[in-house]
XYZ file of C-alpha atoms in Angstrom:
346
model
C 263.628 99.699 258.419
C 264.242 101.179 254.998
C 266.214 99.289 252.385
C 269.925 100.123 252.351
C 271.176 101.738 249.160
C 273.785 99.635 247.354
C 277.006 101.482 246.576
C 279.355 99.743 244.118
C 282.989 99.280 245.029
C 285.135 101.277 242.635
C 287.597 98.337 242.479
C 284.997 95.877 241.181
C 282.401 97.969 239.342
C 281.835 97.529 235.645
C 281.886 99.977 232.773
C 279.209 101.990 230.999
C 278.808 99.967 227.806
C 277.183 102.851 225.948
C 280.514 104.472 225.062
C 283.156 103.939 222.370
C 286.167 101.891 223.494
C 289.393 101.088 221.661
C 289.854 97.350 221.101
C 292.805 97.236 218.658
C 295.082 99.246 216.405
C 293.907 99.285 212.804
C 297.132 97.590 211.627
C 296.410 94.646 213.944
C 293.367 93.615 211.915
C 294.340 92.426 208.435
C 292.878 89.530 206.404
C 292.656 87.153 209.381
C 289.985 87.376 212.105
C 291.160 88.837 215.412
C 289.727 88.001 218.830
C 289.361 90.775 221.432
C 287.651 90.963 224.824
C 285.919 94.071 226.145
C 284.456 93.717 229.630
C 283.607 89.998 229.340
C 282.341 90.451 225.765
C 284.316 88.157 223.453
C 284.322 89.759 220.014
C 285.765 88.854 216.619
C 287.031 91.598 214.290
C 287.444 90.992 210.568
C 287.650 92.895 207.287
C 285.579 92.285 204.193
C 286.909 92.387 200.640
C 286.755 96.195 200.585
C 288.763 96.427 203.806
C 285.787 97.518 205.919
C 286.027 96.479 209.563
C 283.276 94.306 211.092
C 282.675 93.129 214.656
C 280.576 90.160 215.762
C 280.126 88.113 218.892
C 283.010 85.619 218.881
C 280.780 82.573 219.087
C 279.423 80.121 216.553
C 275.864 79.312 217.717
C 276.171 75.805 216.253
C 278.624 74.377 218.819
C 279.615 77.566 220.727
C 283.231 77.599 219.491
C 285.167 80.759 218.623
C 284.612 82.208 215.157
C 287.978 83.946 215.422
C 289.628 80.557 214.868
C 288.124 80.487 211.359
C 288.664 82.614 208.268
C 286.955 85.179 206.051
C 285.257 83.798 202.929
C 283.375 86.049 200.491
C 282.971 88.775 203.135
C 281.544 86.248 205.608
C 283.322 84.743 208.591
C 283.578 80.975 208.433
C 283.690 78.736 211.497
C 286.726 76.458 211.616
C 284.718 73.534 213.041
C 281.979 72.790 210.476
C 282.317 75.603 207.951
C 279.179 77.504 208.877
C 279.372 81.081 207.644
C 277.943 84.277 209.118
C 277.455 87.585 207.346
C 278.286 91.049 208.603
C 274.895 91.305 210.342
C 275.536 88.129 212.347
C 273.062 85.915 210.468
C 273.927 82.421 209.237
C 274.480 82.701 205.489
C 275.880 79.301 204.482
C 276.125 75.713 205.749
C 278.237 73.475 203.483
C 276.237 70.280 204.166
C 272.730 71.799 204.120
C 270.310 69.261 202.636
C 268.016 70.148 199.759
C 264.873 70.615 201.854
C 266.589 72.160 204.859
C 266.517 75.877 205.583
C 269.390 77.882 206.903
C 269.364 78.059 210.707
C 267.639 81.159 212.079
C 270.341 81.681 214.708
C 271.925 85.112 214.925
C 274.871 86.484 216.871
C 275.339 90.047 218.077
C 276.757 92.637 215.738
C 278.670 95.536 217.312
C 278.933 99.090 215.946
C 282.577 99.572 215.011
C 284.666 102.140 213.172
C 288.241 102.975 212.257
C 289.408 106.353 213.464
C 292.879 107.848 213.947
C 294.771 104.579 213.694
C 292.531 102.560 216.043
C 289.458 100.308 216.021
C 286.700 101.885 218.134
C 283.829 99.659 219.276
C 280.487 100.405 220.963
C 279.539 97.378 223.113
C 276.216 98.645 224.512
C 272.618 98.443 223.329
C 272.093 102.210 223.323
C 272.335 104.614 220.393
C 275.930 104.544 219.131
C 275.272 107.736 217.148
C 274.444 109.645 220.332
C 278.050 109.407 221.555
C 281.194 110.179 219.568
C 284.582 108.472 219.960
C 287.120 110.753 221.640
C 289.495 110.543 218.669
C 293.083 111.758 218.325
C 293.177 114.998 216.311
C 296.998 114.884 216.189
C 297.097 111.447 214.527
C 296.905 112.732 210.942
C 298.194 116.255 211.643
C 301.542 116.720 209.883
C 302.948 118.825 212.739
C 302.790 116.000 215.293
C 305.026 112.931 215.634
C 303.215 109.994 217.225
C 304.293 106.978 219.278
C 302.170 104.087 220.569
C 302.759 101.525 223.319
C 300.329 98.852 224.496
C 299.474 98.544 228.179
C 298.696 95.059 229.546
C 297.715 95.776 233.115
C 296.728 92.968 235.547
C 294.471 95.236 237.557
C 291.053 96.913 237.589
C 290.863 99.851 235.212
C 290.232 102.260 238.100
C 293.835 101.791 239.255
C 295.187 102.774 235.846
C 293.041 105.881 235.422
C 293.856 107.025 238.974
C 297.553 106.574 238.220
C 297.202 108.710 235.101
C 295.247 111.458 236.875
C 297.599 111.657 239.869
C 300.668 113.717 238.949
C 302.212 113.421 242.413
C 304.022 110.135 241.724
C 306.725 111.617 239.510
C 309.648 110.382 241.577
C 308.701 106.823 240.531
C 309.684 107.520 236.932
C 313.213 108.918 237.252
C 314.270 110.077 233.758
C 311.130 108.875 231.971
C 308.907 111.773 233.033
C 308.925 115.156 231.283
C 307.797 117.220 234.270
C 308.497 117.758 237.962
C 307.057 119.509 241.029
C 303.419 119.165 240.024
C 301.045 121.171 242.244
C 297.280 120.747 241.945
C 295.599 123.973 240.869
C 291.968 123.439 239.802
C 289.444 120.621 239.282
C 286.420 120.829 236.966
C 283.798 118.068 236.970
C 280.832 117.152 234.771
C 278.727 114.016 234.224
C 281.227 112.634 231.718
C 284.645 114.057 232.593
C 287.083 115.277 235.216
C 289.553 117.993 234.165
C 292.506 118.748 236.422
C 295.084 121.510 236.064
C 298.483 121.130 237.727
C 301.220 123.754 237.840
C 304.455 121.977 236.930
C 308.075 122.370 235.912
C 308.879 120.979 232.456
C 311.907 120.486 230.241
C 309.749 119.559 227.230
C 310.202 122.464 224.839
C 310.896 121.470 221.231
C 311.809 124.754 219.534
C 315.228 123.939 218.017
C 316.622 120.853 216.343
C 319.110 120.265 219.145
C 316.378 120.515 221.801
C 315.129 117.044 220.835
C 318.349 115.627 222.293
C 317.247 116.603 225.812
C 314.676 113.832 225.645
C 317.534 111.334 225.672
C 320.236 113.164 227.669
C 319.104 114.348 231.122
C 322.168 116.565 231.554
C 320.877 118.866 228.781
C 317.490 119.490 230.388
C 316.449 122.873 231.784
C 313.194 123.184 233.700
C 310.679 125.952 233.107
C 307.104 126.523 234.411
C 304.406 124.872 232.310
C 300.691 124.075 232.785
C 300.006 120.347 233.034
C 296.433 119.399 232.141
C 294.998 115.909 232.643
C 291.462 114.855 231.768
C 289.365 111.748 232.331
C 287.048 111.992 229.336
C 285.100 108.858 230.158
C 286.217 106.220 229.372
C 289.591 107.536 228.129
C 292.341 109.892 229.310
C 294.207 112.806 227.763
C 296.972 115.146 228.879
C 298.952 118.126 227.651
C 302.148 119.715 228.943
C 302.533 123.114 227.367
C 302.245 123.366 223.565
C 304.641 120.578 222.558
C 303.549 117.517 224.553
C 300.279 115.563 224.152
C 299.540 112.108 225.479
C 296.441 109.877 225.519
C 295.463 106.581 227.094
C 292.744 104.668 225.236
C 291.024 102.096 227.418
C 289.782 98.550 226.806
C 288.820 97.106 230.222
C 288.785 93.310 229.898
C 287.369 92.276 233.284
C 287.560 93.132 236.983
C 291.288 92.367 237.213
C 292.592 92.942 233.676
C 292.888 96.152 231.671
C 294.200 96.606 228.161
C 295.005 100.103 226.941
C 297.056 102.041 224.417
C 299.326 104.902 225.472
C 299.714 107.385 222.610
C 302.233 110.244 222.689
C 302.597 113.205 220.329
C 305.479 115.646 220.016
C 304.698 118.920 218.271
C 306.796 120.341 215.436
C 304.820 123.592 215.396
C 307.913 125.702 216.209
C 309.761 124.639 213.054
C 308.115 127.114 210.695
C 310.465 126.314 207.830
C 309.273 122.713 207.896
C 305.707 123.857 207.249
C 306.748 125.350 203.890
C 308.036 122.025 202.546
C 305.912 119.843 200.243
C 303.196 117.817 201.960
C 304.653 114.517 200.750
C 307.969 115.338 202.412
C 306.312 116.373 205.678
C 304.356 113.119 205.581
C 307.620 111.228 205.025
C 309.165 112.887 208.101
C 306.084 112.138 210.209
C 306.009 108.479 209.150
C 309.786 108.028 209.495
C 309.769 109.335 213.073
C 306.718 107.329 214.148
C 307.325 105.517 217.472
C 310.436 107.591 218.227
C 309.219 107.917 221.826
C 308.005 104.322 222.225
C 310.901 103.436 224.537
C 309.955 106.357 226.785
C 306.344 105.172 226.941
C 307.322 101.585 227.670
C 309.576 102.713 230.509
C 306.673 104.589 232.095
C 304.328 101.640 231.616
C 306.625 99.092 233.256
C 307.013 101.207 236.385
C 303.326 102.121 236.672
C 302.074 98.579 236.057
C 304.335 97.224 238.801
C 302.633 99.579 241.272
C 299.157 98.606 240.035
C 299.988 94.896 240.416
C 300.755 95.560 244.067
C 297.570 97.617 244.515
C 295.402 94.882 242.991
C 297.108 92.210 245.110
C 296.484 94.208 248.275
C 292.817 94.638 247.393
C 292.382 90.941 246.587
C 293.846 89.989 249.962
C 291.865 92.554 251.953
C 289.045 94.373 250.093
C 288.142 96.323 253.249
C 291.622 97.791 253.676
C 291.374 101.596 253.704
C 293.532 103.823 251.509
C 294.566 107.280 252.738
C 294.221 109.599 249.743
C 295.254 113.263 249.735
C 294.835 114.133 246.039
C 291.367 115.686 245.730
C 291.184 114.759 242.038
C 291.157 111.027 242.792
C 287.874 111.236 244.711
C 286.263 112.948 241.711
C 287.598 110.249 239.386
C 286.174 107.498 241.595
C 282.794 109.218 241.709
C 282.718 109.416 237.915
C 283.665 105.733 237.547
C 280.874 104.649 239.903
C 278.232 106.943 238.402
C 279.005 105.780 234.856
C 278.972 102.124 235.957
C 275.536 102.609 237.532
C 274.266 104.259 234.347
């Protein structure tokens, strides 16, 4: 008999490490080391004297304790236990009690490619070429015509549940007044080795073309629906969506392990329609953008609470009976699962 081919379970499979993941917001990493976990990799983030971000394995090879419990000294990270220091390459650079004839230990910990981009810390956990893949990025982050909001997602479930939730626009009735669209109907699906793009036809009230129209975001009685294309994309390993010209939203993933997912939900509202605003000085437009930052955070948090509650139940059901079959009608979800498995195998 031939050997059976192993097929990973989408609810337990890992991630493709040779991609850029988001592990923190840039404002979360200041002068103190920060500990993050990306798919079982415990990592310490810290800044040197010039503010440059660095990422090392969060482990002192001396006694295997966390370096993130220490501090930054002369651009090195110092272990809290015995004061051993490690440079930005992960090599031991100083031991406070080194004897005259002793050499520095040759131990070295892993250094991770890391960069700051569009308000976030992007990290490449794999051993492949980090220059061969680019971070997805958020082109609206610095654009003066977009107002941004950010909410963190702490999801006690496998990351596949979260990305399926984001790609499936048929669960709108769960969100009551938090969702900007209704009556989503699947139109087309496009698939490649690294992404799944889905177009839904939807009804939207999200049109920001007059000052008063912003109020409809907070007062449902003022909303008027109109047809609008709803595009959602799994650009592995992250997600993006647009609803007409005024609404953009992203989810930046940091899978922690098989049952824990951290992510950041980022929303942008366009001010493109306010042509008079574009003629004002740049400093004033920047002031408006910064002053309105996180204006939609409450909206995002409302969505997150409701979605995470569903994912908790999904994960619980899987834990209790991994062989239980789901009955799925959305054709896009099968494509998403295939992409997750193929990337995990790679």
